PDB file of C-alpha atoms in Angstrom:
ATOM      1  CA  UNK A   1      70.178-105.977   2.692  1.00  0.00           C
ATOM      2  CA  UNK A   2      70.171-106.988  -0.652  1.00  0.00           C
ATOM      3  CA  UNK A   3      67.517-109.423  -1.893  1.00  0.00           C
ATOM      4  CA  UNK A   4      69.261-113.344  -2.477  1.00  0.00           C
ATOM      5  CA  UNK A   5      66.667-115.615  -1.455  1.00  0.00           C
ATOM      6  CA  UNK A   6      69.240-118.256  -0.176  1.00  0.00           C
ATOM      7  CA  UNK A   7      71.964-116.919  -2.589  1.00  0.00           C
ATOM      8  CA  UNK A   8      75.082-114.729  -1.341  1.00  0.00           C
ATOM      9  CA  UNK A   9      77.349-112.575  -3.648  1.00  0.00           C
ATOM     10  CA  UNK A  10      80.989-114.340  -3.519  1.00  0.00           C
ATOM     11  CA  UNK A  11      84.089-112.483  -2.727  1.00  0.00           C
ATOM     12  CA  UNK A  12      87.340-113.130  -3.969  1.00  0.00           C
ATOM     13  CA  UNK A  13      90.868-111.370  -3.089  1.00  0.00           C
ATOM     14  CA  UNK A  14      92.584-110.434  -0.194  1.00  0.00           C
ATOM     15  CA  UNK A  15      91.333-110.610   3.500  1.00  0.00           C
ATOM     16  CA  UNK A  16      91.701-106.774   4.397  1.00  0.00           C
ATOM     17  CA  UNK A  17      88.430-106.986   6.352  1.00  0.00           C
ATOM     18  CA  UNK A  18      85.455-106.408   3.182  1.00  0.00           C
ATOM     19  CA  UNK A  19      82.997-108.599   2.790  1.00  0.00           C
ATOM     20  CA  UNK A  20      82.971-111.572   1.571  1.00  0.00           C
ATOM     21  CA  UNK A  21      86.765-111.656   0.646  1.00  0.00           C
ATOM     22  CA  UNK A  22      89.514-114.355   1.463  1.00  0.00           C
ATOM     23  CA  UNK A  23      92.813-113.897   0.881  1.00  0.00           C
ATOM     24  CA  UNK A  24      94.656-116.229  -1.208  1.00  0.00           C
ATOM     25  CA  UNK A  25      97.033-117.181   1.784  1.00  0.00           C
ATOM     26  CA  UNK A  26      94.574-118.382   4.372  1.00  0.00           C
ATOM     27  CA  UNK A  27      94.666-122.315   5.258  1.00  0.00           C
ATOM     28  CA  UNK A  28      92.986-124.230   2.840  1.00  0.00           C
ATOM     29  CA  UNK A  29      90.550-125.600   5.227  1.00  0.00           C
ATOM     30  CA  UNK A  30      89.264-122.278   6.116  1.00  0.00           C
ATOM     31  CA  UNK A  31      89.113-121.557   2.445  1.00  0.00           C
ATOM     32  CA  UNK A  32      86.925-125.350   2.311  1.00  0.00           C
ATOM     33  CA  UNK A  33      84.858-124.165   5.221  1.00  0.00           C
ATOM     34  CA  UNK A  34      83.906-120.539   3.665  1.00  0.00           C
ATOM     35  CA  UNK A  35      83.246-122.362   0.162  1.00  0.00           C
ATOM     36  CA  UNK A  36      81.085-124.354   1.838  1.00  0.00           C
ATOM     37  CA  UNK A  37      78.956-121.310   3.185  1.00  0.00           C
ATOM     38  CA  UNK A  38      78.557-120.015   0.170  1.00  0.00           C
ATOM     39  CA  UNK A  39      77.316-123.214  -1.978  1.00  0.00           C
ATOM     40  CA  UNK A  40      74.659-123.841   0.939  1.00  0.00           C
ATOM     41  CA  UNK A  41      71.390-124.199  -0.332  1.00  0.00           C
ATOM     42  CA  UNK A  42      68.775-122.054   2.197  1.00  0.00           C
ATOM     43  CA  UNK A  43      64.603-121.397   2.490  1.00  0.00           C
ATOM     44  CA  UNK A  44      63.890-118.911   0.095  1.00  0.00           C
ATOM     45  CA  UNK A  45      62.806-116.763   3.437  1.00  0.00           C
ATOM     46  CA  UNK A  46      66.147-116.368   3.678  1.00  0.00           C
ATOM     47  CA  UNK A  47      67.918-112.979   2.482  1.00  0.00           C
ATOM     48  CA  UNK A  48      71.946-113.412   3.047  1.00  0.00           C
ATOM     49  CA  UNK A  49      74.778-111.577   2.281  1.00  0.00           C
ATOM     50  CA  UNK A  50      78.321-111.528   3.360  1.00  0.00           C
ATOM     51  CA  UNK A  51      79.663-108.809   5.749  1.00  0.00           C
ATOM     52  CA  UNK A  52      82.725-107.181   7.552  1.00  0.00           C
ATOM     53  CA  UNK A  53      84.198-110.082  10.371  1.00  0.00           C
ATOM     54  CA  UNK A  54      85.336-109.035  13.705  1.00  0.00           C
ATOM     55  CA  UNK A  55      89.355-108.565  13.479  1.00  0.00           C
ATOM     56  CA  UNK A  56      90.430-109.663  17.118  1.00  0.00           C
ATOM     57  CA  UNK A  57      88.831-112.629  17.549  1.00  0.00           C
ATOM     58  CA  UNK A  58      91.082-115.321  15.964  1.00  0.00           C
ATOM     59  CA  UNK A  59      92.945-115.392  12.915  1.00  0.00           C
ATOM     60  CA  UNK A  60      90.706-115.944  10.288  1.00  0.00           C
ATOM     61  CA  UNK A  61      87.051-114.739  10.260  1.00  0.00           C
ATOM     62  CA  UNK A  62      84.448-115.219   8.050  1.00  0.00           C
ATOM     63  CA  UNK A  63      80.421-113.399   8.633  1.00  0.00           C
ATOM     64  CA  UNK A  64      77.258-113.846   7.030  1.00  0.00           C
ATOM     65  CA  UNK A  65      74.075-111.201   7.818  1.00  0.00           C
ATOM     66  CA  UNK A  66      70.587-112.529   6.954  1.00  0.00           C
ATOM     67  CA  UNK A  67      67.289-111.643   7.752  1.00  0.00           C
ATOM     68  CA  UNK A  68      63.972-113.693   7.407  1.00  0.00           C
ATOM     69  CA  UNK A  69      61.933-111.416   4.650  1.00  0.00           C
ATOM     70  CA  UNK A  70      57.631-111.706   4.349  1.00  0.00           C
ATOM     71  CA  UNK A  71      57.226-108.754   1.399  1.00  0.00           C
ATOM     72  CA  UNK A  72      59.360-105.847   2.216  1.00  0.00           C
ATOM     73  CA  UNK A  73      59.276-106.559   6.100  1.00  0.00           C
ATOM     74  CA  UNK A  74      61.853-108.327   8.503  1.00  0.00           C
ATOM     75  CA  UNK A  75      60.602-111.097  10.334  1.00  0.00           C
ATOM     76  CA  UNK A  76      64.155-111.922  12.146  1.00  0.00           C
ATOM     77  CA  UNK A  77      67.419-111.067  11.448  1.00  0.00           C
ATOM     78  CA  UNK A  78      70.782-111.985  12.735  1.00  0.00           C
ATOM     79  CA  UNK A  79      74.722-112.603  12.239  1.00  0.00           C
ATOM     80  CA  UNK A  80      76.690-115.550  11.823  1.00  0.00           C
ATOM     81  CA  UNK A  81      80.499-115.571  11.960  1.00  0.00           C
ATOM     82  CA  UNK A  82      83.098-118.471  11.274  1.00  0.00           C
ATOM     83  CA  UNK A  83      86.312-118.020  13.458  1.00  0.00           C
ATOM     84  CA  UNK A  84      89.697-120.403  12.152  1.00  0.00           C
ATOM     85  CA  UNK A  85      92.636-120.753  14.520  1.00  0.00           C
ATOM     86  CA  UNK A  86      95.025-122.733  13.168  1.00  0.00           C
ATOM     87  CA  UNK A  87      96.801-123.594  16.238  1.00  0.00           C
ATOM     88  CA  UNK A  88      93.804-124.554  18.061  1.00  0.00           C
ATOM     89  CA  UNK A  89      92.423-122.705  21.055  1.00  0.00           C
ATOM     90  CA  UNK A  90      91.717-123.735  24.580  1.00  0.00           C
ATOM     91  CA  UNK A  91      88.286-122.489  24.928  1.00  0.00           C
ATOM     92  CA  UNK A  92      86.784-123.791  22.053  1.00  0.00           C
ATOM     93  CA  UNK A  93      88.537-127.244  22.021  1.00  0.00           C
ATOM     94  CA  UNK A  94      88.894-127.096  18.458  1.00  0.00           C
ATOM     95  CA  UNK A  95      90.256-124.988  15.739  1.00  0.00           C
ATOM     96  CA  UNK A  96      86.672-123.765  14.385  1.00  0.00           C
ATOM     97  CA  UNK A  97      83.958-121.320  16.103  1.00  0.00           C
ATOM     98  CA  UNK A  98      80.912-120.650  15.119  1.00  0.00           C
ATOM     99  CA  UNK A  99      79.258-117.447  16.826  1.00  0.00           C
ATOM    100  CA  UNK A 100      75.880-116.258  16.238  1.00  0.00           C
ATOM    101  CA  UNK A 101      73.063-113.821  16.666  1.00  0.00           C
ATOM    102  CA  UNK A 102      69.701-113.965  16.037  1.00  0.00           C
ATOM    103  CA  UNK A 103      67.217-111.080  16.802  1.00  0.00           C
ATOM    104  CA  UNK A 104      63.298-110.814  16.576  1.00  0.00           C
ATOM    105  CA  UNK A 105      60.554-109.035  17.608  1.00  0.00           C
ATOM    106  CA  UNK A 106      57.654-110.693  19.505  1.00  0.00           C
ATOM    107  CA  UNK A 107      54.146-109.667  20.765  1.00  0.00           C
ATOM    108  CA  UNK A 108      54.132-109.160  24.497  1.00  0.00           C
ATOM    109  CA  UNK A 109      52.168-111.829  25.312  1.00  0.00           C
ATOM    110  CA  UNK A 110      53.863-114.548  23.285  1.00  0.00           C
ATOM    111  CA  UNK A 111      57.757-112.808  25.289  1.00  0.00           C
ATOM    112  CA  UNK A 112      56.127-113.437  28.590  1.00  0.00           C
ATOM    113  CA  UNK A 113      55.638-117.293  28.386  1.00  0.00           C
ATOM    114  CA  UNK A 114      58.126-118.545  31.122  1.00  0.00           C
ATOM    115  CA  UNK A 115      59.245-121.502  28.501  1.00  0.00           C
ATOM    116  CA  UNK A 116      60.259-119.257  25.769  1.00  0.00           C
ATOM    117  CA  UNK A 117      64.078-119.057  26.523  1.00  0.00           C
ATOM    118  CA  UNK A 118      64.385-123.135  27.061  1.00  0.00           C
ATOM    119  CA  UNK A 119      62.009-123.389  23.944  1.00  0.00           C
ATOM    120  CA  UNK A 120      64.604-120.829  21.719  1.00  0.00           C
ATOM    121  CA  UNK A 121      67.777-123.103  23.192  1.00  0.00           C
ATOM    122  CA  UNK A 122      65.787-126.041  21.839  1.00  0.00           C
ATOM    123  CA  UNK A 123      65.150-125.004  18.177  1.00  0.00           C
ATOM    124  CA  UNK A 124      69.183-124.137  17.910  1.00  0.00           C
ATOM    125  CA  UNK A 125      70.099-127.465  19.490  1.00  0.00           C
ATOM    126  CA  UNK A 126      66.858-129.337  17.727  1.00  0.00           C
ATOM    127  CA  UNK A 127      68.414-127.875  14.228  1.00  0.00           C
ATOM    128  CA  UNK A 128      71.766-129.361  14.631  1.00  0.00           C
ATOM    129  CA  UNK A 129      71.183-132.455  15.774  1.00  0.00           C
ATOM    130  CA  UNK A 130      68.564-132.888  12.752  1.00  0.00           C
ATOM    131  CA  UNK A 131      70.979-132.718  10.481  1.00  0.00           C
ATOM    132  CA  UNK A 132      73.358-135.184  12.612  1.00  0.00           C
ATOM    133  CA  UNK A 133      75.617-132.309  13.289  1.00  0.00           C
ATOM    134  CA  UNK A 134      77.950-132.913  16.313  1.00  0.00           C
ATOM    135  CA  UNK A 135      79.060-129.957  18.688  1.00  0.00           C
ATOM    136  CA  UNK A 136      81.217-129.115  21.605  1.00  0.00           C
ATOM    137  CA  UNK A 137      81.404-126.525  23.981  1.00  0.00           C
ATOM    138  CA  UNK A 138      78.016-125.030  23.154  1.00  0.00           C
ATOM    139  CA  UNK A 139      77.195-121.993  25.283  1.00  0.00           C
ATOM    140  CA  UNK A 140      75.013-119.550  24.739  1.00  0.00           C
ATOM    141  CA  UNK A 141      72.398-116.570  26.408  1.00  0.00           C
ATOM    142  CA  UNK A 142      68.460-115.796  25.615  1.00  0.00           C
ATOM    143  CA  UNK A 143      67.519-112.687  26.560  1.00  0.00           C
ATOM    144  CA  UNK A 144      63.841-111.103  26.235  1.00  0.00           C
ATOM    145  CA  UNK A 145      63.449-107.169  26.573  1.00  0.00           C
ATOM    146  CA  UNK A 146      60.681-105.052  26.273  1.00  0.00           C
ATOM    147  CA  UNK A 147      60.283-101.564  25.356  1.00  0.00           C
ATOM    148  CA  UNK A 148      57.637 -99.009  26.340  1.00  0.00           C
ATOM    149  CA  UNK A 149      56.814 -95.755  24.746  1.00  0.00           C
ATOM    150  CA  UNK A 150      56.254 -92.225  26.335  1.00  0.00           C
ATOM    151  CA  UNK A 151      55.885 -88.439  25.595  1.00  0.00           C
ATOM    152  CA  UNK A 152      56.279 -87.638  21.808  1.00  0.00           C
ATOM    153  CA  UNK A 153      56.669 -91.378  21.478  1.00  0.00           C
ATOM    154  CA  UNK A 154      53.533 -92.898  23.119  1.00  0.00           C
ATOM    155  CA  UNK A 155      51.240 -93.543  20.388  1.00  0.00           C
ATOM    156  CA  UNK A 156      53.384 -96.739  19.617  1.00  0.00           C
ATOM    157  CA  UNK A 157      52.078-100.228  21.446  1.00  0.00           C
ATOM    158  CA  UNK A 158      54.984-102.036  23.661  1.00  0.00           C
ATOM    159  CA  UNK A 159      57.667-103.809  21.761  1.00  0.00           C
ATOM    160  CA  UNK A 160      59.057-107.197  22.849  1.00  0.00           C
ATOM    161  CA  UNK A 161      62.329-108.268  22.023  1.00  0.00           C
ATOM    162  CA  UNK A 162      64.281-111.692  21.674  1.00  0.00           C
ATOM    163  CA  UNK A 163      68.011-111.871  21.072  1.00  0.00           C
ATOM    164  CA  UNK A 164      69.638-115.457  21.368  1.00  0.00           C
ATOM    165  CA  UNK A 165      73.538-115.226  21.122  1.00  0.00           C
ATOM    166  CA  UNK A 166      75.174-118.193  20.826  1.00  0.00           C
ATOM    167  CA  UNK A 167      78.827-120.344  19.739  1.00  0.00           C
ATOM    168  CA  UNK A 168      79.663-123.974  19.410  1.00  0.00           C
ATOM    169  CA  UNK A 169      82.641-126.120  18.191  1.00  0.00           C
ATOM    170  CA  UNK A 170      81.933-127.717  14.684  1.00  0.00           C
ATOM    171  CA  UNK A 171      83.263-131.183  14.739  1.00  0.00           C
ATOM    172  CA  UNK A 172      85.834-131.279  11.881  1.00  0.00           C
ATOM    173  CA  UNK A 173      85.356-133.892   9.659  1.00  0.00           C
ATOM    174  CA  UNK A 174      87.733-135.089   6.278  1.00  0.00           C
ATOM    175  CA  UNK A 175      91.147-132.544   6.270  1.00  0.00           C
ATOM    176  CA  UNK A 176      89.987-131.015   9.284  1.00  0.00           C
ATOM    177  CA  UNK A 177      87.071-129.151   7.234  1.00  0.00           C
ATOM    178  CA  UNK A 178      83.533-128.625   9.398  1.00  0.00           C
ATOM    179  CA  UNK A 179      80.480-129.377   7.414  1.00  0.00           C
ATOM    180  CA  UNK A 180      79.506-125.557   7.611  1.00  0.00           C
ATOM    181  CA  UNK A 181      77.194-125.563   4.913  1.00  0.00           C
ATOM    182  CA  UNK A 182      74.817-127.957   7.616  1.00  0.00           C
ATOM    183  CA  UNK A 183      75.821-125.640  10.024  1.00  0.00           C
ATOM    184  CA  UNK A 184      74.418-122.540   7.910  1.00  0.00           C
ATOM    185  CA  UNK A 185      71.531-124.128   6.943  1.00  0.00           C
ATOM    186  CA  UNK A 186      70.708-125.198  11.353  1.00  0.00           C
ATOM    187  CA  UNK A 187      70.998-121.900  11.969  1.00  0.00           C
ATOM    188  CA  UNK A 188      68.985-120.586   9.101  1.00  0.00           C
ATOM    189  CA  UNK A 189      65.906-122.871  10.536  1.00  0.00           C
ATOM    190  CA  UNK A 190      66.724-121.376  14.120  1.00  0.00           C
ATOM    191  CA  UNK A 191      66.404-117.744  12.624  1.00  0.00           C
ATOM    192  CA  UNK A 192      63.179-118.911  10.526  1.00  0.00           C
ATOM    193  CA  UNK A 193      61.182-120.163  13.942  1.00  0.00           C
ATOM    194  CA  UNK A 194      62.056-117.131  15.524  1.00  0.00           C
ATOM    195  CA  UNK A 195      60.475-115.062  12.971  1.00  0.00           C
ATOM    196  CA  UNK A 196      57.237-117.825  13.693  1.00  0.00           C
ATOM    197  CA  UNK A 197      57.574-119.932  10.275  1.00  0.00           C
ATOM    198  CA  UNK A 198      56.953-123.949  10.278  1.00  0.00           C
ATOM    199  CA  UNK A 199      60.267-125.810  10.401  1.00  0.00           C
ATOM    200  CA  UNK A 200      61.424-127.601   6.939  1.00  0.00           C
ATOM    201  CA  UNK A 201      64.233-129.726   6.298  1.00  0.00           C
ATOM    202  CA  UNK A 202      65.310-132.928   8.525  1.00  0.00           C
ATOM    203  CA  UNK A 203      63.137-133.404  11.430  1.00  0.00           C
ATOM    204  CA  UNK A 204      60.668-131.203  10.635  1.00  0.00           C
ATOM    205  CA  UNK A 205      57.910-133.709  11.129  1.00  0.00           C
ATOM    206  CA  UNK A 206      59.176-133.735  14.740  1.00  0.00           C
ATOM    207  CA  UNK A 207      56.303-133.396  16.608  1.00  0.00           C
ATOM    208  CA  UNK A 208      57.831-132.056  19.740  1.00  0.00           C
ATOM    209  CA  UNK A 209      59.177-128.901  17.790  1.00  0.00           C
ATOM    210  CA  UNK A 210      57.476-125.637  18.699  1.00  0.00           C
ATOM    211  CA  UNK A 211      56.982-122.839  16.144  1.00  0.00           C
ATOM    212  CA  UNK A 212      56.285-119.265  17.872  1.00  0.00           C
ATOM    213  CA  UNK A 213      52.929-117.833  15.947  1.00  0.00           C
ATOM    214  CA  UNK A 214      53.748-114.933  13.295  1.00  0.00           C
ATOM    215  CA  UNK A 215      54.909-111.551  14.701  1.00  0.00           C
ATOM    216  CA  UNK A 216      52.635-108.804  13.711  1.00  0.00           C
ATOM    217  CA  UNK A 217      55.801-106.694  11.881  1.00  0.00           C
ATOM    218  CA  UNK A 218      59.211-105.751  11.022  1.00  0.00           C
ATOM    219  CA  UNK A 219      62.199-105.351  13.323  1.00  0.00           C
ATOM    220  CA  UNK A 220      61.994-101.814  14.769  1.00  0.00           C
ATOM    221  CA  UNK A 221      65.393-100.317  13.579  1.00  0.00           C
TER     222      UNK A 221
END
């Protein structure tokens, strides 16, 4: 991933699938909604880039990769993607989706505290309703996995995982636009207190908001 420290390259031109591009013909308030991703201002932890959206899931799709960067290493990394459905869909009770993964790796002790899941769910829902952001149909999984090494591979120490996946409904606000930039920048602090750092921004002085200590190194690939 390309170094941007908060910044993303813009696309322009058709929607054929590359990243970061729009076509010309989608609904202006997707169009409002992607600008609004891109002018975001984020930590400059925060390496982001556009990328290839899933093609199935609704009509319009728009996806951000990022990764939390110390030096050359990767704290955290994850995916963010912005669905548009024009017509509105059942499920999401709305015409915007926002779906996410976030993806870090932990020491074993720190993955085995029993509150770690509900204390994950907190800093996504904690994020969001710091910057007065409402939701509905929020649903989501935390899942912790942990990897042992044997044979050729056994000289490396056990590896601890934590994934969160996760998708809301953006409350649309003035022409039916989300305030996605908000959105981005929640879910930005969610993928920085995975990857251990202090929480910034609105609410930060919260003091029932938990940072995980530092991890001791990158994301095995």
């Amino acid at each position: 991933m390309a170094a941007a420290q908060g910044q993303r390259s813009d696309g322009a031109g058709e929607m054929d699938g590359s990243e970061g591009k729009v076509a010309d013909a989608a609904p202006p308030p997707f169009r409002a909604a992607v600008e609004a991703l891109r002018e975001a201002r984020l930590r400059p932890e925060i390496e982001i880039d556009p990328t290839r959206p899933p093609q199935r899931l609704a009509p319009y799709a728009y996806a951000l990769e990022a990764a939390v960067v110390d030096g050359e290493e990767d704290l955290a990394d994850g995916r963010l993607v912005l669905l548009h459905d024009p017509a509105g869909h059942d499920a999401w009770q709305g015409t915007f989706r926002l779906v996410t993964l976030v993806r870090a790796e932990l020491e074993p002790e720190m993955a085995a505290d029993p509150l770690l899941p509900e204390v994950c769910w907190s800093w996504l829902t904690g994020a969001l309703r710091s910057r007065g952001l409402s939701v509905g149909e929020a649903s989501g999984t935390v899942t912790r996995a942990g990897s042992y090494y044997f044979g050729g591979l056994s000289e490396r120490p056990p590896a601890s995982q934590i994934e969160i996946r996760a998708s809301w409904t953006p409350r649309e606000g003035s022409g039916g636009v989300p305030d996605t930039g908000a959105h981005l920048a929640a879910w930005c602090e969610l993928l920085c207190q995975v990857a251990g750092l202090p929480p910034v921004g609105p609410g930060s002085g919260d003091g029932s908001v938990v940072s995980l200590p530092q991890r001791r190194g990158p994301l095995s690939p």
